[in-house]
Structure formats: structure tokens, C-alpha cells
Coordinates of C-alpha atoms (C1' of nucleotides) in Angstrom, one line a residue:
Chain W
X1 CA 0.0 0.0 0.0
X2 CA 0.9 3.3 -0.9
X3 CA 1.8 5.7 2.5
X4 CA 0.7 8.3 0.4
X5 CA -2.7 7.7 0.4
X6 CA -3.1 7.6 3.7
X7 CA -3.2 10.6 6.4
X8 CA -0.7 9.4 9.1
X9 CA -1.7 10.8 12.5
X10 CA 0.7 9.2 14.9
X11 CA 3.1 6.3 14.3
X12 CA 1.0 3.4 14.2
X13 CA -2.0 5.2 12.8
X14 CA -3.1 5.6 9.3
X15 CA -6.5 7.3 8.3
X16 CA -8.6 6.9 5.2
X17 CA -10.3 10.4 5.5
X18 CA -13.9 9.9 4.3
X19 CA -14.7 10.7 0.6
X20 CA -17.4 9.4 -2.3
X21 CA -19.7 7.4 -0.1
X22 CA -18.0 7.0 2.9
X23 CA -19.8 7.8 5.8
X24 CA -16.7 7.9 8.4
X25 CA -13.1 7.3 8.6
X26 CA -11.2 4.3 7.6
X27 CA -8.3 4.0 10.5
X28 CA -5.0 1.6 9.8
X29 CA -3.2 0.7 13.1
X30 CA 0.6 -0.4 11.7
X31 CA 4.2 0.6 11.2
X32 CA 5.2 2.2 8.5
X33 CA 7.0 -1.0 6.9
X34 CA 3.8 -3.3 7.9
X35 CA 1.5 -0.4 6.0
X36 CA 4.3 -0.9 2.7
X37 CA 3.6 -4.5 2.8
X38 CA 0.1 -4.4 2.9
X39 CA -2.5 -5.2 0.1
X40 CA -3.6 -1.9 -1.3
X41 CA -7.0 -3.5 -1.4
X42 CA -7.2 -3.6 2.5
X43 CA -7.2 0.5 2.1
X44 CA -10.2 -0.3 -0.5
X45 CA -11.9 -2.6 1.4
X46 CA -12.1 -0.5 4.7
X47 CA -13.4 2.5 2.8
X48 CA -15.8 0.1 1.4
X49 CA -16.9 -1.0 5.1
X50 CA -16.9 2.8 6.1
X51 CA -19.7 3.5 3.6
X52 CA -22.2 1.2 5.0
X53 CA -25.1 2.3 6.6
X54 CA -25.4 2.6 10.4
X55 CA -21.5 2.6 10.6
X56 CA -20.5 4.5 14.1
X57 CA -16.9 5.2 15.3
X58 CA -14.0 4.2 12.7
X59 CA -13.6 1.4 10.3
X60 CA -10.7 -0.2 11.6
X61 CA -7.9 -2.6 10.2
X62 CA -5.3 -4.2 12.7
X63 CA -1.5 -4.2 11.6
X64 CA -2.0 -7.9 10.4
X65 CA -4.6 -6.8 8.4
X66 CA -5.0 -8.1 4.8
X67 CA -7.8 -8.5 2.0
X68 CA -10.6 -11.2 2.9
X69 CA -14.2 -11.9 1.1
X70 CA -15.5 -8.2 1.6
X71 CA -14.3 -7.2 4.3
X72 CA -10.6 -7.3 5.2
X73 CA -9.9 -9.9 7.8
X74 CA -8.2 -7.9 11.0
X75 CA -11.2 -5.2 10.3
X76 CA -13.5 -4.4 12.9
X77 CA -16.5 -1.9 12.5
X78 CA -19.7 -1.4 14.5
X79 CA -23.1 0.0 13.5
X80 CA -26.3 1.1 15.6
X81 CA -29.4 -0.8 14.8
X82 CA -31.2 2.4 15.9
X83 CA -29.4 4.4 13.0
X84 CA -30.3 2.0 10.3
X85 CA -27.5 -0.3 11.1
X86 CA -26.3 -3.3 9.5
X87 CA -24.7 -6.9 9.7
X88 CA -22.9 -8.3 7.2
X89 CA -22.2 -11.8 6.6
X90 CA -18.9 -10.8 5.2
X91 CA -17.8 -9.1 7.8
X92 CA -18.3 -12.1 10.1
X93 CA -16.6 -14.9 7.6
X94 CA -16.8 -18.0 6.5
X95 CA -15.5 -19.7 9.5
X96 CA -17.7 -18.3 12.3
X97 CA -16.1 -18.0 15.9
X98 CA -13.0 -19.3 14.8
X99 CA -10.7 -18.6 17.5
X100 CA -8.3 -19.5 19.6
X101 CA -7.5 -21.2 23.2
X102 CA -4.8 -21.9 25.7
X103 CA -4.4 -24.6 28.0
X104 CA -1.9 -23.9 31.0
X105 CA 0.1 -27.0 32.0
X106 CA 2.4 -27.6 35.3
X107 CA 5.1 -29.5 32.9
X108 CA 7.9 -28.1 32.1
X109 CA 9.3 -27.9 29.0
X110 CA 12.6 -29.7 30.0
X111 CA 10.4 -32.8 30.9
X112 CA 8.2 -32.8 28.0
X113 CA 10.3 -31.2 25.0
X114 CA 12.1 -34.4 24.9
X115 CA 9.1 -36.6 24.5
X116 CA 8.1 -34.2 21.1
X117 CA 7.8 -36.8 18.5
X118 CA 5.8 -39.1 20.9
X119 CA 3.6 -36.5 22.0
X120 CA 2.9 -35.5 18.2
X121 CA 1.9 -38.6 17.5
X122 CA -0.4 -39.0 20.1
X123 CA -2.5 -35.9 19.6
X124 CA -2.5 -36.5 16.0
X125 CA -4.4 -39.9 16.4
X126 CA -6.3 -38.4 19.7
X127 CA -7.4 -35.2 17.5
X128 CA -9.6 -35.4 14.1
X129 CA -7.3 -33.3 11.5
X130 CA -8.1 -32.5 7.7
X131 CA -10.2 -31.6 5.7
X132 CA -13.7 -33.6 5.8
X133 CA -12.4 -35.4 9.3
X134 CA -14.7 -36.9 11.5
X135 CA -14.6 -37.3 15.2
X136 CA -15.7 -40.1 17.3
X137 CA -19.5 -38.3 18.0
X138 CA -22.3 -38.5 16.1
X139 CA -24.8 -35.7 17.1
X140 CA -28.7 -36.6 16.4
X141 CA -31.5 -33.6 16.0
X142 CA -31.9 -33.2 19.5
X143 CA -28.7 -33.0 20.3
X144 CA -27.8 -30.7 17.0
X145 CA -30.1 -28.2 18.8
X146 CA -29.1 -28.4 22.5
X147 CA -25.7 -27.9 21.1
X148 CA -26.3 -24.9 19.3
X149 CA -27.8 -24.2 21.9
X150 CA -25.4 -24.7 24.6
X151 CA -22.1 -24.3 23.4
X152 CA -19.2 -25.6 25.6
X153 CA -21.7 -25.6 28.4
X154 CA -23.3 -28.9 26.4
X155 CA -19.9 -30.2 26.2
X156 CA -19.5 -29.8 29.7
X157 CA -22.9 -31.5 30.1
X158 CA -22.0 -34.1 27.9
X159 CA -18.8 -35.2 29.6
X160 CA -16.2 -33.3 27.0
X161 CA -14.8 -31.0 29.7
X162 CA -14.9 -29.0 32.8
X163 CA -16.9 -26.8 34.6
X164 CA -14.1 -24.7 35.5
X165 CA -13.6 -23.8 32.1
X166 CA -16.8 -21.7 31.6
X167 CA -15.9 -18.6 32.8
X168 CA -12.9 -18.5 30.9
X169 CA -14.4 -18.3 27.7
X170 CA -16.2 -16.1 25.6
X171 CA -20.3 -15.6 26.2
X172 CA -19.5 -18.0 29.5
X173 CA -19.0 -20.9 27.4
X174 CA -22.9 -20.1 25.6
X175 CA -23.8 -17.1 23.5
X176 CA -27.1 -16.1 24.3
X177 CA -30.1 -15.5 21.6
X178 CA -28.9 -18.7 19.5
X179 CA -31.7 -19.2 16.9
X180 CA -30.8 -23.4 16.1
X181 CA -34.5 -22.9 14.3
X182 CA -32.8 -20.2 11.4
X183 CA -29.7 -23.1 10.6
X184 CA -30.4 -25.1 7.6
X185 CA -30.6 -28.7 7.4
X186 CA -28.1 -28.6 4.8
X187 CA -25.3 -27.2 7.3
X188 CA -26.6 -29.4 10.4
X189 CA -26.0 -32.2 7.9
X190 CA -22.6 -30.9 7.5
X191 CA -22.1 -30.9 11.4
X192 CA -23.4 -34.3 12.2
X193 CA -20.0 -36.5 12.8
X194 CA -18.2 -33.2 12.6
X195 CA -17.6 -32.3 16.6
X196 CA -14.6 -32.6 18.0
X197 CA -12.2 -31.8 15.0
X198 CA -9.4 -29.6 14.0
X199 CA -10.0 -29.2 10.5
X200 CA -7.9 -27.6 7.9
X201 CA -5.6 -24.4 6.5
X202 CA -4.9 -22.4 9.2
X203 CA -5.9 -24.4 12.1
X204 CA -3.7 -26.3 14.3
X205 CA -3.3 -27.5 18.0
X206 CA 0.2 -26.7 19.2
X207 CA 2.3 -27.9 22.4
X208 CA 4.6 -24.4 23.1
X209 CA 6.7 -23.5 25.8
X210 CA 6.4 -20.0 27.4
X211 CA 9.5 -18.6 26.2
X212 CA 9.6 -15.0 27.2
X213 CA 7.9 -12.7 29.7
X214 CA 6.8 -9.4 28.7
X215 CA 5.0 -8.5 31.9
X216 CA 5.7 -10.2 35.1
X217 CA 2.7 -9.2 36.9
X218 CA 0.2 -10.1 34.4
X219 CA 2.1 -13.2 33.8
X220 CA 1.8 -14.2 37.2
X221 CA -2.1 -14.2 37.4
X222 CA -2.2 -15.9 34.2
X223 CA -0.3 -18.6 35.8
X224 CA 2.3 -18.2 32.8
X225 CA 5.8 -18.6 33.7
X226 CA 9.5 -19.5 31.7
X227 CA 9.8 -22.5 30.5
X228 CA 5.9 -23.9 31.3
X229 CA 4.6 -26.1 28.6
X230 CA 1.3 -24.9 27.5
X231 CA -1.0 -25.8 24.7
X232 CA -2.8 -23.8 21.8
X233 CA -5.8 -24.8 20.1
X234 CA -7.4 -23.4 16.8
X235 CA -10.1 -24.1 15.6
X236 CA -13.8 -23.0 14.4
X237 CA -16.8 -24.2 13.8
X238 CA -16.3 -26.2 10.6
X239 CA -18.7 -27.5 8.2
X240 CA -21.7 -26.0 9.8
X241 CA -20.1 -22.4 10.1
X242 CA -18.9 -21.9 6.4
X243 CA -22.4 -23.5 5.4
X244 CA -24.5 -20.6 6.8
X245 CA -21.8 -17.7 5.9
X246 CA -22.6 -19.6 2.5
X247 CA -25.9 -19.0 2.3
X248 CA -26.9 -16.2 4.6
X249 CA -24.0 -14.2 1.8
X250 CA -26.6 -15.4 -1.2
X251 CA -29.7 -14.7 0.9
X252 CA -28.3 -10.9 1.5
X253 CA -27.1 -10.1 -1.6
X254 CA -30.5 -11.7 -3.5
X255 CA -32.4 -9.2 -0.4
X256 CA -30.4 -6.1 -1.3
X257 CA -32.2 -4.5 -4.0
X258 CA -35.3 -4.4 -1.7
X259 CA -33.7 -3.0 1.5
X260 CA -32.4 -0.1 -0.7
X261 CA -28.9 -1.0 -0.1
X262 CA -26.4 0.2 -2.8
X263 CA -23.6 -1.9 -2.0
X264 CA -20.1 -0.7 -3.0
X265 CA -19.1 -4.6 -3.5
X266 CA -21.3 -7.7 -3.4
X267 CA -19.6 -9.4 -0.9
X268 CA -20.5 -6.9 1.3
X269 CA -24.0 -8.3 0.9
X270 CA -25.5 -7.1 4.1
X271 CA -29.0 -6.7 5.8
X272 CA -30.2 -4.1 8.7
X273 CA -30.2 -5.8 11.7
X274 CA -34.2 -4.7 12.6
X275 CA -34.8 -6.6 9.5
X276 CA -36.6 -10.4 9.5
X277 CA -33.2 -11.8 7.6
X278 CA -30.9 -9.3 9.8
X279 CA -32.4 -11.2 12.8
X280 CA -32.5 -14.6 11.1
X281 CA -28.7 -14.4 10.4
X282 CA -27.6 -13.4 13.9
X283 CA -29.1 -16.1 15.0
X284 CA -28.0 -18.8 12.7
X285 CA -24.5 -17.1 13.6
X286 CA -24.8 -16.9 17.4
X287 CA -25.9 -20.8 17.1
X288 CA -22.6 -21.3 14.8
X289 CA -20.8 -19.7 17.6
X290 CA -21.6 -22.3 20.3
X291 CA -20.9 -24.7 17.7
X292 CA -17.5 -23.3 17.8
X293 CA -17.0 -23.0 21.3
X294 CA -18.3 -26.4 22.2
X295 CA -15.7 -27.6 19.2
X296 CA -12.6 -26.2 21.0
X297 CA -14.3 -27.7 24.5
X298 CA -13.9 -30.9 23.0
X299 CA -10.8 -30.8 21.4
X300 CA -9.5 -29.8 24.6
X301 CA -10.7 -32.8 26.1
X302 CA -9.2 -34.9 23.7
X303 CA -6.5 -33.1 24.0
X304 CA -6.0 -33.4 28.0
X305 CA -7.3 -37.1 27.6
X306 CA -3.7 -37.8 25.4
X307 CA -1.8 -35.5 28.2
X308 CA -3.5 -37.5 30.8
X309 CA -2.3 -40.7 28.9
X310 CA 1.3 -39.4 28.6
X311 CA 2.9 -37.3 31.6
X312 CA 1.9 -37.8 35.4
X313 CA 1.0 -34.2 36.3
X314 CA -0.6 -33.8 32.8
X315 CA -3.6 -32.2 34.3
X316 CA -4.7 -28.4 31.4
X317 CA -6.2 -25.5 32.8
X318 CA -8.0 -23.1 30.5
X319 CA -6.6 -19.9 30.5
X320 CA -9.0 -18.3 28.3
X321 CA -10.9 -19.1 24.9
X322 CA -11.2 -16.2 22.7
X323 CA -12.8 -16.0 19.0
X324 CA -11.5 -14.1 15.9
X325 CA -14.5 -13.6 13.6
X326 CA -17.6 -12.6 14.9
X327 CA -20.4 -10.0 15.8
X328 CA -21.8 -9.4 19.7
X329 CA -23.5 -6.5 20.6
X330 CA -21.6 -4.3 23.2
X331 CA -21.6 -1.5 25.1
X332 CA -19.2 1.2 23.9
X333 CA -18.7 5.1 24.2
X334 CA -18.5 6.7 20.6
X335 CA -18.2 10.5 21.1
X336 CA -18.7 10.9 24.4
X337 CA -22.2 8.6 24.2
X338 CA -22.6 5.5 25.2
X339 CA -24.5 3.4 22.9
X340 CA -25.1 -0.3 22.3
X341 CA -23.5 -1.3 19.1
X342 CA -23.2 -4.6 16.9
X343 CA -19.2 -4.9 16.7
X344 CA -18.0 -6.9 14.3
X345 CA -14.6 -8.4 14.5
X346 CA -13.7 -10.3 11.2
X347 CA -9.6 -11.9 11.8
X348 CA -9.6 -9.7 15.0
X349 CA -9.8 -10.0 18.9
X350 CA -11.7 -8.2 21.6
X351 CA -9.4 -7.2 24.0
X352 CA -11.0 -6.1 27.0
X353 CA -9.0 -3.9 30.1
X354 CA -8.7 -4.4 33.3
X355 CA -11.2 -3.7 35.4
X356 CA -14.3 -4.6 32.8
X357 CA -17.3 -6.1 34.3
X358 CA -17.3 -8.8 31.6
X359 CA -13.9 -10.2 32.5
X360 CA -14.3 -13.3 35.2
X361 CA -13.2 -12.0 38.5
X362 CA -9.4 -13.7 39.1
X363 CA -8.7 -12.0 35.9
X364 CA -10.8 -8.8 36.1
X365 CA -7.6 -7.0 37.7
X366 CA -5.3 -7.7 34.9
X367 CA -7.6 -7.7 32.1
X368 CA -8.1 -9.8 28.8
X369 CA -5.6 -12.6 27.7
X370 CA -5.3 -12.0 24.0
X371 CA -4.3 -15.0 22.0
X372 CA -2.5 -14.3 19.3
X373 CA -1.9 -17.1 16.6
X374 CA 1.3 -17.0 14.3
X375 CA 3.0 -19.7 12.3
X376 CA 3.8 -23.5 13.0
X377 CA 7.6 -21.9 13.3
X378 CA 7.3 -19.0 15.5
X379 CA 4.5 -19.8 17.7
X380 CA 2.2 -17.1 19.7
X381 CA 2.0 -14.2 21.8
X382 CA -0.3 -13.8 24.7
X383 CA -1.6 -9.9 25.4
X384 CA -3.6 -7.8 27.4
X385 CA -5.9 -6.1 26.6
X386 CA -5.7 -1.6 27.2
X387 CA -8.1 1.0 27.9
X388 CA -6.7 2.5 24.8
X389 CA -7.9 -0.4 23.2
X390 CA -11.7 0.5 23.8
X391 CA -11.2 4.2 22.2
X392 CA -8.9 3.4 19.3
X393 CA -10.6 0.1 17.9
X394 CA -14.1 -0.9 20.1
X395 CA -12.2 -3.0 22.8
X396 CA -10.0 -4.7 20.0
X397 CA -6.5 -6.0 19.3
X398 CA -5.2 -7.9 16.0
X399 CA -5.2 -12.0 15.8
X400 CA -2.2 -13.4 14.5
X401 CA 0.4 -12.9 12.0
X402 CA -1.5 -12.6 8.6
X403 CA -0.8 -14.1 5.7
X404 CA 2.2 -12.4 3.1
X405 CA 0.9 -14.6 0.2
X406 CA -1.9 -16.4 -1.2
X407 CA -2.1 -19.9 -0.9
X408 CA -1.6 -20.4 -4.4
X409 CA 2.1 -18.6 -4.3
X410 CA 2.8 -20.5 -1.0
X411 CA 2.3 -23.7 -2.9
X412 CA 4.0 -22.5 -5.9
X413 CA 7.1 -21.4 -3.4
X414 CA 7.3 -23.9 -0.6
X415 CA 7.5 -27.5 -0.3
X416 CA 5.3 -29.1 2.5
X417 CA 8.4 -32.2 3.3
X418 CA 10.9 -29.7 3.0
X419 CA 9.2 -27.4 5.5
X420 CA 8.7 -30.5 7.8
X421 CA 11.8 -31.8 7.8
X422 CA 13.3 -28.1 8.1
X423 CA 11.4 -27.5 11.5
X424 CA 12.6 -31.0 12.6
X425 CA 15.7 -29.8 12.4
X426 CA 15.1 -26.7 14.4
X427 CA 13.4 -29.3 17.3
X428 CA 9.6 -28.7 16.1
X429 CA 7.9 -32.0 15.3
X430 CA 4.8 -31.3 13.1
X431 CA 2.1 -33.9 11.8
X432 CA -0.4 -33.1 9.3
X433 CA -2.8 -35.1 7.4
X434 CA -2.4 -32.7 4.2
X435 CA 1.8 -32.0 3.2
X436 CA 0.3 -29.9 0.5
X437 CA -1.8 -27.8 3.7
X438 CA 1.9 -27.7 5.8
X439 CA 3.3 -26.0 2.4
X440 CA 0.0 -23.4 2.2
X441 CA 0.5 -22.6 5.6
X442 CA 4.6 -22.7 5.2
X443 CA 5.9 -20.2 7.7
X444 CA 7.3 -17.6 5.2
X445 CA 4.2 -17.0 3.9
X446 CA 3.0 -14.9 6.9
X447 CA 4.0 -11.3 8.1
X448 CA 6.5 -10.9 10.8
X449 CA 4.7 -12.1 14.1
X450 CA 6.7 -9.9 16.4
X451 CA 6.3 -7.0 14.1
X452 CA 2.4 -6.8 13.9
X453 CA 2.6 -7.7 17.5
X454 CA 5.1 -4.6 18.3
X455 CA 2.9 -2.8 15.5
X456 CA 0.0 -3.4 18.2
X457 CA 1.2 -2.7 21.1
X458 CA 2.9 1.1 20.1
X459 CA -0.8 1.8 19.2
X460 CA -2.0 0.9 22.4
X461 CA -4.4 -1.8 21.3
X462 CA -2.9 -4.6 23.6
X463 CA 0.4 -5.4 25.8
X464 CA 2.8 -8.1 25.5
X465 CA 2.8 -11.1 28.1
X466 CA 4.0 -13.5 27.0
X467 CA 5.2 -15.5 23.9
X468 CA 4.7 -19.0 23.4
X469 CA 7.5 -21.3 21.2
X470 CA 6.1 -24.8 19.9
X471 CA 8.1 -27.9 19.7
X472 CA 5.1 -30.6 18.9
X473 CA 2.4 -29.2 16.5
X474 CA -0.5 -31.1 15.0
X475 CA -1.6 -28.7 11.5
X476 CA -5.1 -29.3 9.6
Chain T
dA1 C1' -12.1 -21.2 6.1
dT2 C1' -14.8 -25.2 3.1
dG3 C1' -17.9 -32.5 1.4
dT4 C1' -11.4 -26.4 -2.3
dG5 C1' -14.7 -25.8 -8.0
dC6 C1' -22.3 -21.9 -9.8

DNA sequence: ATGTGC
């Protein structure tokens, strides 16, 4: 992208001042080098999102920010039902909740590093992978419902995890106002013998050892400390998520013409939330949510039943479950007025402060954990979330690294083997059903991690922890 | 992201 373009305002913020049809700013949190590398059609994207109707605040893209179906994925933009406001299937995604989780062990790294190729192994057979996998549980109608329903509170009911995990997740484990009713038998189908699994591209479920301590103090009440062996999981909600992003996308853009909309790009296919299909979506979403969350509950357990299996003190606490593409409704001051606002976070992460009521209470004092994704080489950062956070970007922070190439190029570049036998060498130990997905996902095909995470915290959407190094990595 | 493809 060309700096030129933009209107820099400080040095991690770039602004899209609103012309043509946009109805407010578009907003760029990066370095200068990050804003060079990015897609110029991120800049055309966000001013796309900034001129749809009910749009409050800024349209916002995170330094790891780069062009997605619509919107860009690391936007984030909120709009006010009660000013003609609208949700977009686009700016949601395909993949619906996909997000992230981390599992806090008492191992040490020195005591379980050595055991990497073992413990690969393991968790690859424990843990569905790939494209099309299955898991071990079959849902029938009734139980399709109460999950989408119930989220990883029906795992928990079920017998795929713990209690104590609830309050460390999103929602409580359950988003509220799920409509099961407004998801299609087509993408329940889909779902059926689909629970429990990693799936495929990005996703992956990763043994890391906490390598570095940002903050001490916020470490501490995370229970993160050098050298501790935890364990990231993500994942989304798979079949039945992309089916209703699929056709919600069709439905809106067929429904356009007759809500007046004049949409800059038809993936930005959209519907007022006070409409029948506005309401219809969210709730087909918020049910794809729970789908989501009680996926990662499960994965977890299959995870901790391998770790349970393998090391004596293998017991996995869950530090916190966080997702990357959705839309909640949230309280938020724009302007000095605090209004309720439908915040959509497409490839982004809320990143609440300290001291917010929606934070359980042992970690209300420190604030959020943000989980922050990057490649199968570098591993991931854990953040907190800032009060500046809530003014610059609706409580948000960025989600991972972001790709630097399509898939296509990576393939074209990388060899999947190669890669593999490369991170052997380097003492990370990867299985994947797909070499062909290892190469797609090859690690020099995404930004620099510890740039867009740098990038983030000089605008003051987040602050560094921690940062996570795997050595045993199980890829989609 | 995805029973990769209307």
C-alpha cells in the first residue's frame, strides 16, 4: 500500500479520511513497513466498510490486516441498529467464531520437550485433522439443537470438559439469543459426525513452551511462567459455520435490492439488523458460535485425555478461549455517548482492560488474555488487553500474523516435506494429514509475528505477556 | 475457512 494515500496521525495510525460514499473514517493501526507490505486493497476494502449504513466510530484494520471476502480480515466496524444499522455476513466470515485457546500446564518444558515426537503422534491420532475429518460423535436432532444451543456448556454436560472452564471463555461458554431454528438442514448435515475436529488451513493444535515474559505481573495471574509447557488450540466451527456464511452471503445479496442498499461490492451483501433476515442471520450465527466454542471444548478434552495418557502431572487448565470472527453486541462510548452497538470483529480479537465487568473475577484485575496465533515456526504471543484499546478500535487488538501470500504462491514457493523436515531440524515436530496444507501454511508465507505484535502494542491496542515457542504441532 | 470448484 501506498503511505501516500493515507493521512498518518501518529506512528501506528493511518487514516482513510472519508470521501465518495464513505460515511466515516477508515483507520490503519501499523508501522510504516507493515503499512508498505500491505494489500492496497485492505485501504479499499475499509473504505468500502466505512460507507455502510449505520457505521458508528472508525472502520478499523489491525497491523495484520490483509484482503478477505468483503471485508478485510483484522477489520472491525460497528453499526447502531437504531441508525439504520447493519450486519454483514462478510464481515463475520466463513469460518464463524474461529478462535483461539490456551491450555496452561504444570510441565515443564525440559520434561516434556524431549518426549516431542511421541507426544505429536499422540495428539494426532487423539485429535480429528483435515479436511472432511470426522470425530468419534455423532450428534442426532436433539442433540444438534441443544448444542447450538449450549455451546461448551453442552460439552461440559455431555462429559467433553470442565466446569471450571466456563468462565474463561467467551459468552460463558454459551452465547445467548442462538436461533438453532434459522440453521439449515443442509449445514446441520454438515455438522453431524463433525464435533470434535481440528479441521484444515490455518488451524492447528500446538504444544509451546512459554519462552519469554513481557510482563511479570500479568504473567503471574495468568499462571504463565518460563519454561511452562502450555498448549494452543485453533479451531472453528467447521462445516456447519462456512455452510451458513454460504448461504446467509446469497440470501443478503438476492435481499439487497429491496432493503435499498447500494452496496459498493457484493460481498459486502449485508441486511439491517431490525430486519426479519438481519435477525434470522444473527441467529443462525450466534448458534454457529456455540458450535465453535463447544468444538474447541472438545478438542480440549481430547486433548487433555492424550496428556493425561502421557505425563503424570498432565492435568490443562484453560486460561481463556477467545474467537476471531464474529459479531456481539456491546456496550461502547462513541463521542462521548454511550450506545449499544453490533461490533464486528472479522480476523480480530476483543481485548477487553482491566477492570471490565465482563472479565471473570481472578482475571478482572489484569484484564483480557489476548491470544495471538502466528505460524507452526514462531508460535504465539499472549496480550492484554488496554483502555486505549476500547477508544482506538471498540475493545479490539489484532489475531495473529496474517498471511504475506496467497495460498496459491505459497504452494507455488514452498515444499510441504521440506518445511517439515526443516522444523525437525530446528526441534519442532509437526504432523499433518495434508503436506500440501503444511506448504499453504509454510511459515514464510506470513507477516512478521513480532512486528504486527510490536505494531500493536505502540498503538495501544494490547500489551505483550508473554510468547509461546512450539516444539510438537499437529496442523489441519 | 470449506464435502477447495455456480
Amino acid at each position: 500500500m501506498d503511505p501516500s494515500l493515507l493521512k498518518r496521525e501518529d506512528r501506528c495510525r493511518w487514516v482513510i479520511p472519508p470521501t465518495g460514499a464513505m460515511r466515516v473514517r477508515g483507520v490503519i493501526y501499523a508501522d510504516r513497513d507493515l503499512i508498505l507490505g500491505m494489500d492496497d486493497k485492505v485501504r479499499v476494502q475499509l473504505s468500502n466498510v466505512a460507507s455502510l449504513p449505520g457505521i458508528v466510530g472508525d472502520a478499523v484494520a489491525m497491523p495484520d490486516a490483509h484482503w478477505g471476502y468483503g471485508f478485510p480480515i483484522g477489520g472491525v466496524a460497528a453499526f447502531d441498529a437504531d441508525a439504520g444499522g447493519v450486519i454483514c455476513a462478510g464481515g463475520v466470515g466463513f469460518d464463524i467464531s474461529c478462535g483461539v485457546r490456551l491450555l496452561v500446564s504444570e510441565l515443564s518444558a525440559a520434561h516434556a520437550r524431549p518426549r516431542r515426537g511421541e507426544l505429536a503422534e499422540a495428539l494426532f491420532r487423539g485429535v480429528p485433522a483435515g479436511l472432511g475429518s470426522e470425530g468419534a460423535i455423532t450428534l442426532d436432532d436433539i442433540d444438534m439443537t441443544a448444542m447450538l444451543n449450549g455451546g461448551a456448556r453442552w460439552a461440559v454436560e455431555r462429559g467433553w470438559g470442565r466446569p471450571e472452564d466456563l468462565p474463561r471463555i467467551e459468552e460463558g461458554g454459551a452465547m445467548g439469543g442462538a436461533m438453532p431454528e434459522a440453521v439449515s438442514e443442509q449445514a446441520r448435515r454438515r455438522q453431524r459426525r463433525e464435533m470434535g475436529t481440528l479441521g484444515s488451513g490455518n488451524h492447528y493444535l500446538e504444544v509451546q513452551e512459554v519462552t519469554e515474559i513481557f510482563d511479570e505481573a500479568v504473567a503471574a495471574g495468568y499462571g504463565l511462567e518460563r519454561g511452562r509447557v502450555v498448549v494452543s488450540i485453533h479451531c472453528g466451527s467447521r462445516g456447519l459455520g462456512h455452510q451458513i456464511g454460504t448461504e446467509f452471503m446469497r440470501e443478503m445479496l438476492l435481499a439487497a435490492p429491496g432493503f435499498g442498499l447500494h452496496l459498493p461490492d457484493r460481498e459486502l451483501a449485508c441486511a439491517p439488523i431490525r430486519s426479519e433476515l438481519g435477525t434470522r442471520y444473527l441467529g443462525a450465527m450466534r448458534a454457529a458460535v456455540n458450535c465453535a466454542l463447544a468444538n474447541r471444548e472438545i478438542v480440549a478434552h481430547l486433548t487433555r485425555q492424550v496428556f493425561a495418557r502421557m505425563f503424570e502431572r498432565g492435568r490443562l487448565s484453560l486460561l481463556f478461549d477467545v474467537s476471531h470472527n464474529t459479531c456481539k453486541v456491546e456496550s461502547h462510548v462513541v463521542a462521548g455517548e454511550r450506545r449499544r452497538l453490533h461490533v464486528h470483529r472479522k480476523g480480530a480479537t476483543r481485548a477487553l482492560a482491566g477492570g471490565h465487568p465482563d472479565l471473570p473475577e481472578d482475571l478482572r484485575p489484569y484484564g483480557q488474555p489476548v491470544l495471538i496465533g502466528g505460524s507452526m515456526a514462531v508460535g504465539s504471543y499472549v496480550l492484554v488487553g488496554t483502555p486505549e484499546a476500547e477508544r482506538a478500535a471498540f475493545a479490539s487488538a489484532c489475531h495473529g500474523a496474517g498471511r504475506a501470500m496467497s495460498r496459491h504462491e505459497a504452494l507455488r514457493r514452498f515444499g510441504g516435506r521440506q518445511i517439515q523436515d526443516h522444523l525437525a531440524s530446528e526441534g519442532i515436530v509437526v504432523k499433518s494429514p495434508s503436506t500440501r496444507g503444511i506448504a499453504e501454511e509454510a511459515p514464510d508465507a506470513y507477516k512478521n509475528l513480532d512486528a504486527v505484535v510490536l505494531a500493536a502494542e505502540m498503538a495501544g491496542l494490547a500489551r505483550r505477556v508473554a510468547r509461546l515457542s512450539p516444539f510438537a504441532c499437529v496442523k489441519g
